[in-house]
Short mmCIF file of C-alpha atoms and ligand atoms in Angstrom, two decimals:
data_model
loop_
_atom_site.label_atom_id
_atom_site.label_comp_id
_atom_site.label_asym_id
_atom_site.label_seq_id
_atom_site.Cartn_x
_atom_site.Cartn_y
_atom_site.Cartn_z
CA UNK A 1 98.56 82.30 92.92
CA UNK A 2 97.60 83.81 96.29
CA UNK A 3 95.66 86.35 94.85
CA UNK A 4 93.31 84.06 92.69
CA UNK A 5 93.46 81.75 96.17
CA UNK A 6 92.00 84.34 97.66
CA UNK A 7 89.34 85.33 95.93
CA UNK A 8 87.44 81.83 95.63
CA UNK A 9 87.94 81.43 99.40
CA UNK A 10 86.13 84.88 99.65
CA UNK A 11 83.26 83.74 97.25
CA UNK A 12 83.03 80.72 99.25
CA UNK A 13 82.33 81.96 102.49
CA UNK A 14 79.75 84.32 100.75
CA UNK A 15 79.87 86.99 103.21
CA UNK A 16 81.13 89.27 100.72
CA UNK A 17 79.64 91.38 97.67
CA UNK A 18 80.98 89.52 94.63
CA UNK A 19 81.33 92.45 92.38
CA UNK A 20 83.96 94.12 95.24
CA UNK A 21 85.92 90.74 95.25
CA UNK A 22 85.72 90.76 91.53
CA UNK A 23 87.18 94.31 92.05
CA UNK A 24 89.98 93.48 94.06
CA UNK A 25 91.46 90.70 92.27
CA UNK A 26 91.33 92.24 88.83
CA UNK A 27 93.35 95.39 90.57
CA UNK A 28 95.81 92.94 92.18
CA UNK A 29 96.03 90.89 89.01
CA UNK A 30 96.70 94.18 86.98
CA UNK A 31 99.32 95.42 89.52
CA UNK A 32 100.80 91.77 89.32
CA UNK A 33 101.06 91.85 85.55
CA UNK A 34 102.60 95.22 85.87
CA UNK A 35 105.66 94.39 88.44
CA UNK A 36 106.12 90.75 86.73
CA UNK A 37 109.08 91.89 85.92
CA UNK A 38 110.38 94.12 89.01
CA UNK A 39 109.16 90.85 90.76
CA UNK A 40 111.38 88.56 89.08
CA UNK A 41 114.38 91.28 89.19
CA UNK A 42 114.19 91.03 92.89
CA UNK A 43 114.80 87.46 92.82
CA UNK A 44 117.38 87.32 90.56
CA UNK A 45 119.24 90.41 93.31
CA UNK A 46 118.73 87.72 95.85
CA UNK A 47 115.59 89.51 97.82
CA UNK A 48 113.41 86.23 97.73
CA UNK A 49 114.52 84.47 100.56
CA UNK A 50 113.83 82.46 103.61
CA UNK A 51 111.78 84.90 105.94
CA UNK A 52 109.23 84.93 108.25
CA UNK A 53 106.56 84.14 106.64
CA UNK A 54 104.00 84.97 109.41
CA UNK A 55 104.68 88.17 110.27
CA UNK A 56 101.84 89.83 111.61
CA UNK A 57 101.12 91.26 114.99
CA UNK A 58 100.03 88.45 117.04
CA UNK A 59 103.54 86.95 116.25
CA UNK A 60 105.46 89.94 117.90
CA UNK A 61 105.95 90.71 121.71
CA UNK A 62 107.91 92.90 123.01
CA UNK A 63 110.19 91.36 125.31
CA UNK A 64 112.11 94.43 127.47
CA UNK A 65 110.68 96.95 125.00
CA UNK A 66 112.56 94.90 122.00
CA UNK A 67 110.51 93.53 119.37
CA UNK A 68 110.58 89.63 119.18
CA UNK A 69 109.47 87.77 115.93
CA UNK A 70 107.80 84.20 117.02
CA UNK A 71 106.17 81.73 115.20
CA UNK A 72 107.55 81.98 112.05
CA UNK A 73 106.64 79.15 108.81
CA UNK A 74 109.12 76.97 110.27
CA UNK A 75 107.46 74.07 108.33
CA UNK A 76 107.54 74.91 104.81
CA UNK A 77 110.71 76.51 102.94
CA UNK A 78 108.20 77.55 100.09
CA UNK A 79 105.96 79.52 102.06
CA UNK A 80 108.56 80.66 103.68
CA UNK A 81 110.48 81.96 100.98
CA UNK A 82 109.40 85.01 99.80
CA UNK A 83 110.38 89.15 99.01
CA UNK A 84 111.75 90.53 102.03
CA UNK A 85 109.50 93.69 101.48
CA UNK A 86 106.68 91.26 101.30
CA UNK A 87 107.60 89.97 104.98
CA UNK A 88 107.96 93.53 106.41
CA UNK A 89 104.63 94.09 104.14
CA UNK A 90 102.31 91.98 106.89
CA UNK A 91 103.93 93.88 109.80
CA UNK A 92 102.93 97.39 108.01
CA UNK A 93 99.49 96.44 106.76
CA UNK A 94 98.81 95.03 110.48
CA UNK A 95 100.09 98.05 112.24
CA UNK A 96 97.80 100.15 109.83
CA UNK A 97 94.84 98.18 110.55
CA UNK A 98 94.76 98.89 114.50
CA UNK A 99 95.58 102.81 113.25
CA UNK A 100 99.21 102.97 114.56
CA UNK A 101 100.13 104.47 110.34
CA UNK A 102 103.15 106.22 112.11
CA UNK A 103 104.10 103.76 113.38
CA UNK A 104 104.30 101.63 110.27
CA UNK A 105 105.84 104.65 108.28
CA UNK A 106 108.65 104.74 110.92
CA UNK A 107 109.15 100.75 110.01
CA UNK A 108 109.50 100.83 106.52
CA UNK A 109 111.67 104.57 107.10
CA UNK A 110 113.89 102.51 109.37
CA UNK A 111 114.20 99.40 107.56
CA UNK A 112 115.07 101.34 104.19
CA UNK A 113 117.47 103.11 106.03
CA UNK A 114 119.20 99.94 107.35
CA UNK A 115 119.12 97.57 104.08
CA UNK A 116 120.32 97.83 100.77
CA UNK A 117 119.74 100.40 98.50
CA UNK A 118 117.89 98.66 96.03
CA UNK A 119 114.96 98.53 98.42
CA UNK A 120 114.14 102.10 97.29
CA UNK A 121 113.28 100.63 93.83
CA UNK A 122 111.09 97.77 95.12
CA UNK A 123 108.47 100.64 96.87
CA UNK A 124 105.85 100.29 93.89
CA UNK A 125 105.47 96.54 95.20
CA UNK A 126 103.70 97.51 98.41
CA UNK A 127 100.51 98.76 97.48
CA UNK A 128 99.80 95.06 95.98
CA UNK A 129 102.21 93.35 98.96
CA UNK A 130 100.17 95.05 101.67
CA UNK A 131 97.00 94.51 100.16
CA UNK A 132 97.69 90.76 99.70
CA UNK A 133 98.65 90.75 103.38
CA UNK A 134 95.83 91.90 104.52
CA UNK A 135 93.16 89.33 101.92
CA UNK A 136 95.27 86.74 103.50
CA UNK A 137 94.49 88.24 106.90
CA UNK A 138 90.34 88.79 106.15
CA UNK A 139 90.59 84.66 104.60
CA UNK A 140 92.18 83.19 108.02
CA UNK A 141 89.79 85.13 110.08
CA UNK A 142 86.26 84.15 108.01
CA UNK A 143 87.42 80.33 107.54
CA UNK A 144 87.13 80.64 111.96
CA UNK A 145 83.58 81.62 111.21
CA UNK A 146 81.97 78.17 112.48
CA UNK A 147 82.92 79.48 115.89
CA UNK A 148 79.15 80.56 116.90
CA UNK A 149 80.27 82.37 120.21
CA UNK A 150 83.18 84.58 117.99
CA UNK A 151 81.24 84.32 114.81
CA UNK A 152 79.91 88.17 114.86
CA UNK A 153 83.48 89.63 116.30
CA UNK A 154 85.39 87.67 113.86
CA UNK A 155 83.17 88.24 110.73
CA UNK A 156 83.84 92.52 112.04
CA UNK A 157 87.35 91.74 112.24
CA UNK A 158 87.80 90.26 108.62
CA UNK A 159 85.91 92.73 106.81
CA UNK A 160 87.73 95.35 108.48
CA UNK A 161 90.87 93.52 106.91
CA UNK A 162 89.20 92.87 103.63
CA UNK A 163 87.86 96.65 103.30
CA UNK A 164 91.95 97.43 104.02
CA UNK A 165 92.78 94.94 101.03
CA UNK A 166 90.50 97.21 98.63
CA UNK A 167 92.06 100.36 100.02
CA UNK A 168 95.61 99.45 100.06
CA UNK A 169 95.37 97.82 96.23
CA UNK A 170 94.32 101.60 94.88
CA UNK A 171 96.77 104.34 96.45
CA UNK A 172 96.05 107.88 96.51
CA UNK A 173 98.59 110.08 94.33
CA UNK A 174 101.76 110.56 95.96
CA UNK A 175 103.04 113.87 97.18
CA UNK A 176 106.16 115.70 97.81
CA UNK A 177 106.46 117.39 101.00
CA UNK A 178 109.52 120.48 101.08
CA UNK A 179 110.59 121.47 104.67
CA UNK A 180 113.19 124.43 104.37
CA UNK A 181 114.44 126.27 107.42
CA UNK A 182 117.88 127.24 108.78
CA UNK A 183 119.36 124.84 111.85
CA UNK A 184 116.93 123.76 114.62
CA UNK A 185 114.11 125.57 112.83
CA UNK A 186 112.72 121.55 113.63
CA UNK A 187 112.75 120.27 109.98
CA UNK A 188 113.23 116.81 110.76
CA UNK A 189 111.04 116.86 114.26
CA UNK A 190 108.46 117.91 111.88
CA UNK A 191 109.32 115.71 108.86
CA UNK A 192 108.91 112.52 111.48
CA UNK A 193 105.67 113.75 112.47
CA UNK A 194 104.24 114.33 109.29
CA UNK A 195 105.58 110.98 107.67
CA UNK A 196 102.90 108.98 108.92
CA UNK A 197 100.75 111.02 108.34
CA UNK A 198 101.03 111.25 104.89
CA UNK A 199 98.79 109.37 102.19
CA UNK A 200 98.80 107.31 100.65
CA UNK A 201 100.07 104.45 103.37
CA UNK A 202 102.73 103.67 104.62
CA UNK A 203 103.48 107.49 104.29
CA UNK A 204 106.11 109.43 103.12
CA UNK A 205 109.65 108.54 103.05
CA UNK A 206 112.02 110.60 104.75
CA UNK A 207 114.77 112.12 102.67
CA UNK A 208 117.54 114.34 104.76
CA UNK A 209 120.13 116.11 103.22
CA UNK A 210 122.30 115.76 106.38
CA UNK A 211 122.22 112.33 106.06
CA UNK A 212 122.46 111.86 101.99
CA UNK A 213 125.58 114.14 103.00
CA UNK A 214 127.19 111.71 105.36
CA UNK A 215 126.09 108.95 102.81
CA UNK A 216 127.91 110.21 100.00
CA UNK A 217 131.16 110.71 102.46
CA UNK A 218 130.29 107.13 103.23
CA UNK A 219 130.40 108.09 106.97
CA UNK A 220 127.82 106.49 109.59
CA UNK A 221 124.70 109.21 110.01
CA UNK A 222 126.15 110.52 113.25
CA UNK A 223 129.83 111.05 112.64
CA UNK A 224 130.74 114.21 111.88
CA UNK A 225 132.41 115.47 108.57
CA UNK A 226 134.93 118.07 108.62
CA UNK A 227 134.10 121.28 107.12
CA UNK A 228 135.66 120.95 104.07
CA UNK A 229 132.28 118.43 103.37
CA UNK A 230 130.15 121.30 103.96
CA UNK A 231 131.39 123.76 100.33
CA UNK A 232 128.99 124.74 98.10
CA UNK A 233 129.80 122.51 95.57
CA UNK A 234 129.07 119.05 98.11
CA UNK A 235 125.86 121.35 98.81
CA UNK A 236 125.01 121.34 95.65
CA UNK A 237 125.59 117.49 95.05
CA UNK A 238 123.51 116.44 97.94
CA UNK A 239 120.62 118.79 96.77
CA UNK A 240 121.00 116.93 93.21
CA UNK A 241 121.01 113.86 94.60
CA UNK A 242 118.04 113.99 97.07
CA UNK A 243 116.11 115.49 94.14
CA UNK A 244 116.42 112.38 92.08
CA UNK A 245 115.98 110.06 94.69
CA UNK A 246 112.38 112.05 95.45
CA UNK A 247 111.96 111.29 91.71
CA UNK A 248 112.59 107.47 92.05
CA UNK A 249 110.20 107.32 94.54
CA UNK A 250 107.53 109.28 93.55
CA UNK A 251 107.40 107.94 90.49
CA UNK A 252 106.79 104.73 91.85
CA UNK A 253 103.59 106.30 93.79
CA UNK A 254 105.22 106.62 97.21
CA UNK A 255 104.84 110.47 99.25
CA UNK A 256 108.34 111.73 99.45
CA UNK A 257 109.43 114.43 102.35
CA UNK A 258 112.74 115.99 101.74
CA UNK A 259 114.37 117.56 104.87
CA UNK A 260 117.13 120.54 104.17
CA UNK A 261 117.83 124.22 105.08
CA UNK A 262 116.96 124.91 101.32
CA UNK A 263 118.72 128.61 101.80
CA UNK A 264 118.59 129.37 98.56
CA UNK A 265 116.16 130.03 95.92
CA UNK A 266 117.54 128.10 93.06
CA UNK A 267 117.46 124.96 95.74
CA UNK A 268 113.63 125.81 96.37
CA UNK A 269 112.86 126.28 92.43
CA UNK A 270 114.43 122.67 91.53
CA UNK A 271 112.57 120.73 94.32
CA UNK A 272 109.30 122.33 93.18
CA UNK A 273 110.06 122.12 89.61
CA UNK A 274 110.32 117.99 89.97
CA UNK A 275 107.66 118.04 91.56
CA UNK A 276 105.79 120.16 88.76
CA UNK A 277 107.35 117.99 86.29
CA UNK A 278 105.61 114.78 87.58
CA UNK A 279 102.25 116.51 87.70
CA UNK A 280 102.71 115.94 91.70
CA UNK A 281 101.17 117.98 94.43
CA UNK A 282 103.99 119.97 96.40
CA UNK A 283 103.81 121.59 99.68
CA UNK A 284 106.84 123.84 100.43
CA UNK A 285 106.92 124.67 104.01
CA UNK A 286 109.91 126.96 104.93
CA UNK A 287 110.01 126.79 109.39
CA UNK A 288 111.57 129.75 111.14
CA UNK A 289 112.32 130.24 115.04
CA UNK A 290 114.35 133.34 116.41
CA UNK A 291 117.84 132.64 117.02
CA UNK A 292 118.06 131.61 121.33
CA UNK A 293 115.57 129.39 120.24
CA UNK A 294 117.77 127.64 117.30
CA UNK A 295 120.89 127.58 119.36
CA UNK A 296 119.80 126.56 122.12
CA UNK A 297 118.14 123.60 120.10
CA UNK A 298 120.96 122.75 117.94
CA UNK A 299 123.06 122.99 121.33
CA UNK A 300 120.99 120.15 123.07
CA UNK A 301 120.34 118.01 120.10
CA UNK A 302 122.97 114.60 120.64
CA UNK A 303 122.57 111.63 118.29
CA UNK A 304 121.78 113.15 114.71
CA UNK A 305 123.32 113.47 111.28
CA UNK A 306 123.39 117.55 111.66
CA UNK A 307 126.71 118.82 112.08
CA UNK A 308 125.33 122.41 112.65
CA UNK A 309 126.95 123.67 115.99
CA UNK A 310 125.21 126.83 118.01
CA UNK A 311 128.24 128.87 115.84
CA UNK A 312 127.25 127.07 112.59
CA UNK A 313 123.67 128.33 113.50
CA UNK A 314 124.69 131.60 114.50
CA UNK A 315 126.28 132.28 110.94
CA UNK A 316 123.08 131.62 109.02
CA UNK A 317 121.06 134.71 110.07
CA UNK A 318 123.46 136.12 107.34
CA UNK A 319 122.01 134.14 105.08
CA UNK A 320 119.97 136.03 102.25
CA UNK A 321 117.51 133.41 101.84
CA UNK A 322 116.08 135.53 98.57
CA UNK A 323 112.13 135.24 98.18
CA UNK A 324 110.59 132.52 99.75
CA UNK A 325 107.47 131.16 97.72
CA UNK A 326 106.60 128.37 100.23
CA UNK A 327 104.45 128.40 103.15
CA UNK A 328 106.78 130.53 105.84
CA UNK A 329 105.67 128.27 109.51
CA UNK A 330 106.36 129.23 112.58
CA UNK A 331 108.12 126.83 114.30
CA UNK A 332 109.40 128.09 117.94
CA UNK A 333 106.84 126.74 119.62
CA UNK A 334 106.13 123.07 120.76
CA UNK A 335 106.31 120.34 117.88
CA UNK A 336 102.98 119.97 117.76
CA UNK A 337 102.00 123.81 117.39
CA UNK A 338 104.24 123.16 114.04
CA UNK A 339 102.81 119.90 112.91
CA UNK A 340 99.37 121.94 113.62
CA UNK A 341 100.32 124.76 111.71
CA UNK A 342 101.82 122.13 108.79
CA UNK A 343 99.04 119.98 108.78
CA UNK A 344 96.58 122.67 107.94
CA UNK A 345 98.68 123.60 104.37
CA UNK A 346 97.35 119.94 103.20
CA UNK A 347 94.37 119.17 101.12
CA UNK A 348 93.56 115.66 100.90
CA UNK A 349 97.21 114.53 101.73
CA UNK A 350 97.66 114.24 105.06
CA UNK A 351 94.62 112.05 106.66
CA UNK A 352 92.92 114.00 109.38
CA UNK A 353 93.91 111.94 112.37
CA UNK A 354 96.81 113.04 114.78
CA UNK A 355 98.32 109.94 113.70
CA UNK A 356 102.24 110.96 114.98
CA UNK A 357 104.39 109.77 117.57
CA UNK A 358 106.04 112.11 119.72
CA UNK A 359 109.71 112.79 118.43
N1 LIG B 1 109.18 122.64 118.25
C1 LIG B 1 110.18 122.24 119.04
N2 LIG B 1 110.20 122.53 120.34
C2 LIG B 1 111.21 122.16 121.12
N3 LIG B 1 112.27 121.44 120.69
C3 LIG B 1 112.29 121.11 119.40
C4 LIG B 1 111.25 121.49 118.51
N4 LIG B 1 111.57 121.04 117.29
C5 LIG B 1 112.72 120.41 117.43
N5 LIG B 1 113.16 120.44 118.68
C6 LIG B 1 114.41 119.88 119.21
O1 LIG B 1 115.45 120.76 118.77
C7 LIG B 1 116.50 120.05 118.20
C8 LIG B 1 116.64 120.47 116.73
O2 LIG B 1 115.49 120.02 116.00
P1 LIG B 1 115.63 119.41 114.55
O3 LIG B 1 114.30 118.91 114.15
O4 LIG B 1 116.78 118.48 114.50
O5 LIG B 1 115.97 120.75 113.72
P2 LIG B 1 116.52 120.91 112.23
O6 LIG B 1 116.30 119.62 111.55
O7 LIG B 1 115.74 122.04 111.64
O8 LIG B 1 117.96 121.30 112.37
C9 LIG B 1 116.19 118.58 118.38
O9 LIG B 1 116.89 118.14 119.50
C10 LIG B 1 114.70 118.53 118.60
O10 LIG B 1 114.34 117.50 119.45
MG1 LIG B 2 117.57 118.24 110.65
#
């Protein structure tokens, strides 16, 4: 058992105070205990399989600005053979440990978006697949500590890794983040940015109605749908759909941000109400912008799952959006002014570095 492996190698190199080792296994070992069986599940759905193995960030270059994957465990199938999530774990504990968190938030947001469903019921495993990734990480680094010339560098380096371990086994409470606002008000430029953001790590995951819409038409995300898809009773659908896919992943303790015009108050009240329901913190933000602004947004946006046209846009100042009980943003100004203005509604939630990359 890694975890147990880990922990002697730690008291044997006793550079490191035995009652936070004690700490960290007994949380891992809990954790463990509690996913046994979501652990064995995934092996049974065929997610244990020949990966990697190595996957951290000395064994990726770019190549052409493409990510390459290099020296994988080429020479054992057992090490080799693990949960895919715990493969993609190393790259996201790794990205978090140099401080690129949006970065590893748009990873796993990308990667869930490109692999089976299921993988959205396998997010309570990262707390204790990160974590493990980066013990294993803090190990490598102090068994190099005979080194002399490195030895003060590389003892730095592993108990920046270990201190990661200890924060990654015990997550903050999750969150779920509402952003409202009619058609290129910026919801989803500001849902990327604040993703990453987000505690506890790897962030929030990104939930878009425009894109549960195309999903459930079983459409790729940029097609368009006719707009017959677009009734109130598909609107309503999506809307019950997103909700209980926030649910699923909050209630395994991942930050949830879900992206949609939310016109009306009964869509506002449910999304809250979940939220209320799971004893969750909720931050409604509802973005506005005049309408040249939103048309002449929704007019240059290419490449994205809204279907909203400058006419489509037009249309929705009609809207009567009832009363608004979340935090009305301004967002006609540059992305950041908005993630500025956003950032400032969170307490503890979103950590207090700019950690975003530009949309
Ligand atoms: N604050 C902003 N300033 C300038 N352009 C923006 C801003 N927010 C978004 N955009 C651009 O406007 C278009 C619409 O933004 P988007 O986030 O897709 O809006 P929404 O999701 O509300 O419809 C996109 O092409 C985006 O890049
Ligand atoms: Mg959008």
């Amino acid at each position: 058992m890694i975890v147990t492996r880990n922990s002697a190698a730690f008291r044997y190199h006793g550079h490191l105070a035995s009652s936070e080792i004690d700490e960290l296994e007994y949380a891992s070992l809990r954790i463990f205990e509690c996913r046994r069986g979501l652990l064995e599940q995934r092996g049974r759905l065929g997610f244990v399989r020949r990966c990697h193995g190595d996957l951290h960030l000395a064994n990726i270059v770019l190549i052409d600005g493409r990510p390459v994957l290099f020296d994988a465990i080429e020479f054992d199938r057992n090490i080799a053979s693990v949960d895919v999530l715990y493969d993609l774990a190393f790259v996201l504990m790794d990205l978090i440990r140099y401080g690129s968190d949006a970065a590893a938030n748009r990873v796993l947001n990308e990667y869930l978006a490109r692999t089976p469903e299921d993988n959205f019921d396998a997010l309570a495993l990262l707390p204790l697949f990160m974590s493990m990734r980066a013990a294993i990480r803090a190990n490598v680094l102090l068994t190099r500590l005979d080194d002399q010339d490195h030895s003060k560098d590389i003892k730095k380096q592993a108990q920046a890794y270990y201190d990661l371990a200890r924060r990654l086994i015990c997550p903050s409470p999750p969150c779920l983040v509402a952003i409202g606002g009619l058609s290129g008000t910026g919801k989803s430029t500001l849902g990327r940015m604040l993703a990453g953001a987000i505690r506890p790590p790897p962030g929030a995951i990104l939930l878009r109605s425009d894109v549960m819409r195309k999903m459930l038409f079983h459409v790729n995300e940029i097609d368009p749908l006719p707009v017959a898809a677009y009734h109130s009773g598909t609107a309503e659908t999506v809307y019950q759909k997103m909700t209980s896919k926030a649910v699923r992943i909050l209630e395994q303790g991942c930050s949830v941000i879900v992206d949609a015009v939310f016109a009306r108050e009964s869509e506002r009240s449910a999304i809250r109400s979940a939220a209320g329901n799971m004893n969750c913190n909720f931050v409604g933000i509802f973005l506005t912008a005049d309408l040249e602004t939103r048309t002449k947004r929704v007019g240059q946006r290419s490449g994205d799952a809204s279907d909203a046209t400058p006419e489509v846009a037009a249309r929705q100042e009609t809207y009567d959006l009832g009363a608004v009980d979340w935090t009305i943003v301004d967002g006609s100004g540059p992305p950041e002014q908005t993630f500025d203005l956003s950032a400032a509604l969170f307490a503890s939630d979103v950590q207090p570095t700019k950690a975003w990359f530009t949309p």
